[in-house]
């Protein structure tokens, strides 16, 4: 089937069956083009909650669909590709978190949303890259165990030198492997450009950046800026979106495009397949869903 036919069929089935299609910023541009809403993790959670539709197709990775299912137990959440996983979320087990808690009993566990439901269920508060700083301030703890992303945790700890932050060893390979040398070489080619980075990048990259923020914050920054050239240190899907939104601005990859293979598993065909045959809705076992809901809800309440 031609891509245009697949797109038409998706739209028609979506309307007929009453589905909301959500896509993360890292999805490829074809998948983003059929979504009702494209955004970062926190924005997708909020859209899923306020949607009147009871069926949601979430084009992203499994932890996102799990989070949407935990927040919306009365809705059916479908992930088009069952094996679309976040490598960083898979790096950390709940036992590793419990071991950190045992060693640092006074610390609150702040868990990045890019984590399994099991890890969330043993955490005190969930955060995203857009609200981690705000929430670290609001929970008023002298010690924080930040999991799973050690780079985002380092970013939080540098913002609060008075708080002791304990880190887990996990990281996102997509961002971690953007090296400062790559960024500097790119900047030499485009000396007028600004460097915008996601806080999942390593600290030396953040140190040479003009702006650090979540994917949506980076997009807002570019939209508001009068500048024309930006080196954007994050996953390429975000850069594709920015090039569509701002065709007259030069959105530059740091030496080469960085791809998340979990995110890129979803295709137009997989979105169509789940609409044609919506089986295997995402379900998180009851005791885990119940426990994970508490720190997610705490995030939602404190991040308004
Ligand atoms: S870009 Fe990194 S953190 Fe995001 S889903 Fe992919 S592996 Fe996980």
GROMACS .gro file of C-alpha atoms and ligand atoms in nm:
model
  312
    1UNK     CA    1   0.000   0.000   0.000
    2UNK     CA    2   0.129   0.353  -0.079
    3UNK     CA    3   0.211   0.575   0.221
    4UNK     CA    4  -0.068   0.816   0.128
    5UNK     CA    5  -0.318   0.526   0.124
    6UNK     CA    6  -0.197   0.407   0.466
    7UNK     CA    7  -0.235   0.759   0.605
    8UNK     CA    8  -0.588   0.789   0.464
    9UNK     CA    9  -0.685   0.449   0.605
   10UNK     CA   10  -0.543   0.544   0.949
   11UNK     CA   11  -0.748   0.866   0.954
   12UNK     CA   12  -1.064   0.687   0.847
   13UNK     CA   13  -1.030   0.403   1.104
   14UNK     CA   14  -0.935   0.647   1.377
   15UNK     CA   15  -1.251   0.848   1.322
   16UNK     CA   16  -1.474   0.544   1.281
   17UNK     CA   17  -1.344   0.364   1.592
   18UNK     CA   18  -1.281   0.671   1.811
   19UNK     CA   19  -0.906   0.652   1.878
   20UNK     CA   20  -0.670   0.924   1.999
   21UNK     CA   21  -0.323   0.894   1.841
   22UNK     CA   22  -0.034   1.034   2.046
   23UNK     CA   23   0.327   1.047   1.924
   24UNK     CA   24   0.648   1.127   2.107
   25UNK     CA   25   0.881   1.391   1.963
   26UNK     CA   26   1.132   1.115   1.873
   27UNK     CA   27   0.894   0.931   1.639
   28UNK     CA   28   0.975   0.960   1.271
   29UNK     CA   29   0.803   1.241   1.083
   30UNK     CA   30   0.556   1.010   0.903
   31UNK     CA   31   0.426   0.878   1.234
   32UNK     CA   32   0.417   1.229   1.381
   33UNK     CA   33   0.210   1.340   1.080
   34UNK     CA   34  -0.082   1.107   1.165
   35UNK     CA   35  -0.086   1.193   1.537
   36UNK     CA   36  -0.347   1.415   1.701
   37UNK     CA   37  -0.079   1.537   1.936
   38UNK     CA   38   0.303   1.526   1.935
   39UNK     CA   39   0.499   1.609   2.249
   40UNK     CA   40   0.728   1.503   2.531
   41UNK     CA   41   0.651   1.240   2.795
   42UNK     CA   42   0.472   1.472   3.037
   43UNK     CA   43   0.263   1.631   2.762
   44UNK     CA   44   0.158   1.287   2.632
   45UNK     CA   45   0.048   1.185   2.985
   46UNK     CA   46  -0.162   1.501   3.014
   47UNK     CA   47  -0.320   1.458   2.668
   48UNK     CA   48  -0.411   1.096   2.747
   49UNK     CA   49  -0.578   1.208   3.070
   50UNK     CA   50  -0.787   1.486   2.920
   51UNK     CA   51  -0.893   1.295   2.610
   52UNK     CA   52  -1.261   1.206   2.576
   53UNK     CA   53  -1.160   0.898   2.373
   54UNK     CA   54  -1.143   0.567   2.557
   55UNK     CA   55  -0.895   0.418   2.308
   56UNK     CA   56  -0.542   0.556   2.281
   57UNK     CA   57  -0.265   0.457   2.041
   58UNK     CA   58   0.062   0.571   2.193
   59UNK     CA   59   0.346   0.590   1.940
   60UNK     CA   60   0.650   0.573   2.164
   61UNK     CA   61   0.819   0.313   2.384
   62UNK     CA   62   0.674   0.075   2.640
   63UNK     CA   63   0.729   0.282   2.956
   64UNK     CA   64   0.519   0.564   2.802
   65UNK     CA   65   0.230   0.330   2.727
   66UNK     CA   66   0.258   0.182   3.078
   67UNK     CA   67   0.247   0.529   3.234
   68UNK     CA   68  -0.057   0.625   3.025
   69UNK     CA   69  -0.229   0.297   3.125
   70UNK     CA   70  -0.154   0.353   3.497
   71UNK     CA   71  -0.297   0.706   3.480
   72UNK     CA   72  -0.599   0.600   3.275
   73UNK     CA   73  -0.721   0.265   3.410
   74UNK     CA   74  -1.059   0.319   3.242
   75UNK     CA   75  -0.902   0.365   2.895
   76UNK     CA   76  -0.749   0.117   2.650
   77UNK     CA   77  -0.390   0.205   2.567
   78UNK     CA   78  -0.216   0.038   2.272
   79UNK     CA   79   0.149   0.042   2.175
   80UNK     CA   80   0.184  -0.019   1.798
   81UNK     CA   81   0.517  -0.206   1.836
   82UNK     CA   82   0.522  -0.445   2.132
   83UNK     CA   83   0.904  -0.455   2.135
   84UNK     CA   84   0.957  -0.080   2.132
   85UNK     CA   85   1.151  -0.036   2.455
   86UNK     CA   86   1.371   0.232   2.613
   87UNK     CA   87   1.722   0.095   2.662
   88UNK     CA   88   1.780   0.321   2.962
   89UNK     CA   89   1.459   0.202   3.135
   90UNK     CA   90   1.580  -0.157   3.089
   91UNK     CA   91   1.913  -0.081   3.262
   92UNK     CA   92   1.763  -0.044   3.611
   93UNK     CA   93   1.579  -0.300   3.825
   94UNK     CA   94   1.361  -0.231   4.131
   95UNK     CA   95   1.614  -0.431   4.339
   96UNK     CA   96   1.887  -0.185   4.243
   97UNK     CA   97   1.667   0.101   4.366
   98UNK     CA   98   1.589  -0.083   4.690
   99UNK     CA   99   1.963  -0.135   4.747
  100UNK     CA  100   2.024   0.240   4.704
  101UNK     CA  101   1.738   0.310   4.948
  102UNK     CA  102   1.889   0.075   5.203
  103UNK     CA  103   2.223   0.260   5.182
  104UNK     CA  104   2.060   0.606   5.196
  105UNK     CA  105   1.744   0.568   5.408
  106UNK     CA  106   1.683   0.943   5.446
  107UNK     CA  107   1.684   1.011   5.073
  108UNK     CA  108   1.374   1.049   4.858
  109UNK     CA  109   1.379   0.849   4.536
  110UNK     CA  110   1.321   1.076   4.239
  111UNK     CA  111   1.262   0.857   3.936
  112UNK     CA  112   1.276   0.979   3.578
  113UNK     CA  113   0.964   0.877   3.387
  114UNK     CA  114   1.189   0.677   3.151
  115UNK     CA  115   1.174   0.375   3.379
  116UNK     CA  116   0.973   0.056   3.418
  117UNK     CA  117   0.647   0.049   3.616
  118UNK     CA  118   0.824  -0.178   3.869
  119UNK     CA  119   1.095   0.084   3.930
  120UNK     CA  120   0.831   0.357   3.958
  121UNK     CA  121   0.647   0.147   4.215
  122UNK     CA  122   0.943   0.168   4.459
  123UNK     CA  123   1.000   0.542   4.403
  124UNK     CA  124   0.878   0.850   4.594
  125UNK     CA  125   0.821   1.085   4.303
  126UNK     CA  126   0.841   1.064   3.923
  127UNK     CA  127   0.983   1.346   3.713
  128UNK     CA  128   1.039   1.429   3.348
  129UNK     CA  129   1.323   1.626   3.193
  130UNK     CA  130   1.092   1.929   3.187
  131UNK     CA  131   1.004   1.929   3.558
  132UNK     CA  132   1.300   1.759   3.735
  133UNK     CA  133   1.446   2.088   3.861
  134UNK     CA  134   1.109   2.221   3.977
  135UNK     CA  135   1.027   1.899   4.163
  136UNK     CA  136   1.372   1.866   4.324
  137UNK     CA  137   1.308   2.212   4.470
  138UNK     CA  138   0.952   2.131   4.579
  139UNK     CA  139   1.018   1.804   4.761
  140UNK     CA  140   1.257   1.984   5.000
  141UNK     CA  141   1.470   1.679   5.078
  142UNK     CA  142   1.834   1.709   5.181
  143UNK     CA  143   1.913   1.385   4.998
  144UNK     CA  144   1.781   1.253   4.667
  145UNK     CA  145   1.840   0.917   4.502
  146UNK     CA  146   1.801   1.000   4.133
  147UNK     CA  147   1.725   0.708   3.899
  148UNK     CA  148   1.776   0.585   3.633
  149UNK     CA  149   1.954   0.854   3.425
  150UNK     CA  150   2.286   0.953   3.577
  151UNK     CA  151   2.324   1.244   3.333
  152UNK     CA  152   1.990   1.402   3.419
  153UNK     CA  153   2.070   1.330   3.786
  154UNK     CA  154   2.402   1.512   3.750
  155UNK     CA  155   2.219   1.807   3.592
  156UNK     CA  156   1.981   1.818   3.891
  157UNK     CA  157   2.266   1.788   4.141
  158UNK     CA  158   2.457   2.078   3.978
  159UNK     CA  159   2.146   2.294   4.012
  160UNK     CA  160   2.124   2.215   4.386
  161UNK     CA  161   2.475   2.192   4.531
  162UNK     CA  162   2.321   2.196   4.880
  163UNK     CA  163   2.135   1.868   4.815
  164UNK     CA  164   2.320   1.534   4.823
  165UNK     CA  165   2.223   1.346   4.507
  166UNK     CA  166   2.296   0.972   4.476
  167UNK     CA  167   2.302   0.841   4.120
  168UNK     CA  168   2.228   0.509   3.950
  169UNK     CA  169   2.459   0.385   3.672
  170UNK     CA  170   2.205   0.401   3.384
  171UNK     CA  171   2.208   0.639   3.088
  172UNK     CA  172   2.049   0.698   2.747
  173UNK     CA  173   2.296   0.585   2.477
  174UNK     CA  174   2.141   0.827   2.224
  175UNK     CA  175   2.232   1.134   2.430
  176UNK     CA  176   2.529   0.993   2.622
  177UNK     CA  177   2.714   0.932   2.294
  178UNK     CA  178   2.691   1.291   2.180
  179UNK     CA  179   3.047   1.393   2.272
  180UNK     CA  180   3.165   1.749   2.335
  181UNK     CA  181   3.420   1.709   2.052
  182UNK     CA  182   3.132   1.637   1.809
  183UNK     CA  183   2.953   1.951   1.920
  184UNK     CA  184   3.267   2.166   1.904
  185UNK     CA  185   3.350   2.042   1.550
  186UNK     CA  186   2.995   2.122   1.438
  187UNK     CA  187   3.013   2.465   1.598
  188UNK     CA  188   3.336   2.534   1.406
  189UNK     CA  189   3.144   2.472   1.084
  190UNK     CA  190   2.851   2.689   1.195
  191UNK     CA  191   3.006   2.956   1.419
  192UNK     CA  192   2.688   3.166   1.439
  193UNK     CA  193   2.479   2.876   1.569
  194UNK     CA  194   2.346   2.832   1.923
  195UNK     CA  195   2.392   2.497   2.100
  196UNK     CA  196   2.071   2.355   2.251
  197UNK     CA  197   2.093   2.033   2.452
  198UNK     CA  198   1.872   1.782   2.627
  199UNK     CA  199   1.976   1.718   2.991
  200UNK     CA  200   2.023   1.345   2.915
  201UNK     CA  201   2.351   1.455   2.750
  202UNK     CA  202   2.674   1.434   2.949
  203UNK     CA  203   2.773   1.732   3.163
  204UNK     CA  204   3.062   1.847   2.936
  205UNK     CA  205   2.808   1.891   2.653
  206UNK     CA  206   2.570   2.081   2.880
  207UNK     CA  207   2.857   2.304   2.992
  208UNK     CA  208   2.914   2.429   2.634
  209UNK     CA  209   2.543   2.469   2.558
  210UNK     CA  210   2.356   2.797   2.526
  211UNK     CA  211   2.033   2.634   2.646
  212UNK     CA  212   1.945   2.308   2.826
  213UNK     CA  213   1.588   2.180   2.830
  214UNK     CA  214   1.339   1.906   2.749
  215UNK     CA  215   1.245   1.843   2.386
  216UNK     CA  216   0.940   2.069   2.413
  217UNK     CA  217   1.142   2.341   2.588
  218UNK     CA  218   1.400   2.328   2.307
  219UNK     CA  219   1.124   2.365   2.047
  220UNK     CA  220   0.979   2.663   2.235
  221UNK     CA  221   1.325   2.819   2.259
  222UNK     CA  222   1.377   2.794   1.883
  223UNK     CA  223   1.027   2.932   1.817
  224UNK     CA  224   1.091   3.234   2.037
  225UNK     CA  225   1.447   3.303   1.918
  226UNK     CA  226   1.535   3.553   1.647
  227UNK     CA  227   1.847   3.345   1.569
  228UNK     CA  228   1.853   3.128   1.258
  229UNK     CA  229   2.099   2.844   1.327
  230UNK     CA  230   2.086   2.586   1.606
  231UNK     CA  231   2.293   2.276   1.684
  232UNK     CA  232   2.041   2.055   1.860
  233UNK     CA  233   2.179   1.779   2.083
  234UNK     CA  234   1.900   1.527   2.107
  235UNK     CA  235   1.728   1.249   1.908
  236UNK     CA  236   1.686   1.318   1.538
  237UNK     CA  237   1.304   1.290   1.538
  238UNK     CA  238   1.293   1.613   1.738
  239UNK     CA  239   1.515   1.784   1.482
  240UNK     CA  240   1.287   1.658   1.199
  241UNK     CA  241   0.989   1.811   1.378
  242UNK     CA  242   1.171   2.141   1.426
  243UNK     CA  243   1.266   2.152   1.056
  244UNK     CA  244   0.897   2.111   0.965
  245UNK     CA  245   0.780   2.373   1.216
  246UNK     CA  246   1.061   2.617   1.125
  247UNK     CA  247   1.152   2.559   0.758
  248UNK     CA  248   1.353   2.884   0.743
  249UNK     CA  249   1.576   2.801   1.036
  250UNK     CA  250   1.885   2.580   1.009
  251UNK     CA  251   1.847   2.289   1.254
  252UNK     CA  252   2.180   2.108   1.269
  253UNK     CA  253   2.265   1.761   1.404
  254UNK     CA  254   2.581   1.740   1.621
  255UNK     CA  255   2.812   1.586   1.358
  256UNK     CA  256   2.556   1.316   1.266
  257UNK     CA  257   2.191   1.230   1.337
  258UNK     CA  258   2.134   1.037   1.663
  259UNK     CA  259   1.864   0.772   1.650
  260UNK     CA  260   1.676   0.587   1.923
  261UNK     CA  261   1.614   0.241   1.779
  262UNK     CA  262   1.332   0.170   2.024
  263UNK     CA  263   1.147   0.482   1.913
  264UNK     CA  264   1.211   0.417   1.545
  265UNK     CA  265   1.044   0.072   1.553
  266UNK     CA  266   0.702   0.232   1.506
  267UNK     CA  267   0.597   0.283   1.145
  268UNK     CA  268   0.283   0.399   0.965
  269UNK     CA  269   0.208   0.032   0.896
  270UNK     CA  270   0.227  -0.059   1.266
  271UNK     CA  271  -0.010   0.229   1.353
  272UNK     CA  272  -0.252   0.103   1.088
  273UNK     CA  273  -0.225  -0.258   1.212
  274UNK     CA  274  -0.314  -0.165   1.570
  275UNK     CA  275  -0.615   0.035   1.451
  276UNK     CA  276  -0.732  -0.255   1.232
  277UNK     CA  277  -0.683  -0.510   1.507
  278UNK     CA  278  -0.661  -0.346   1.849
  279UNK     CA  279  -0.550  -0.642   2.061
  280UNK     CA  280  -0.304  -0.673   2.352
  281UNK     CA  281  -0.386  -0.349   2.525
  282UNK     CA  282  -0.118  -0.242   2.771
  283UNK     CA  283  -0.191  -0.362   3.117
  284UNK     CA  284   0.020  -0.317   3.429
  285UNK     CA  285  -0.045  -0.578   3.703
  286UNK     CA  286  -0.265  -0.437   3.978
  287UNK     CA  287  -0.028  -0.422   4.278
  288UNK     CA  288   0.244  -0.256   4.071
  289UNK     CA  289   0.005  -0.016   3.896
  290UNK     CA  290  -0.142   0.087   4.230
  291UNK     CA  291   0.201   0.155   4.385
  292UNK     CA  292   0.340   0.330   4.074
  293UNK     CA  293   0.034   0.555   4.053
  294UNK     CA  294   0.124   0.728   4.382
  295UNK     CA  295   0.460   0.885   4.272
  296UNK     CA  296   0.321   0.963   3.923
  297UNK     CA  297   0.023   1.142   4.077
  298UNK     CA  298   0.260   1.329   4.311
  299UNK     CA  299   0.448   1.454   4.005
  300UNK     CA  300   0.127   1.561   3.831
  301UNK     CA  301   0.007   1.743   4.144
  302UNK     CA  302   0.339   1.922   4.211
  303UNK     CA  303   0.425   2.011   3.852
  304UNK     CA  304   0.124   2.238   3.788
  305LIG     S1  305   1.606   0.833   2.340
  305LIG    FE1  306   1.710   0.731   2.514
  305LIG     S2  307   1.582   0.774   2.692
  305LIG    FE2  308   1.458   0.817   2.509
  305LIG     S3  309   1.349   0.625   2.468
  305LIG    FE3  310   1.538   0.618   2.347
  305LIG     S4  311   1.687   0.509   2.478
  305LIG    FE4  312   1.518   0.575   2.609
   0.00000   0.00000   0.00000
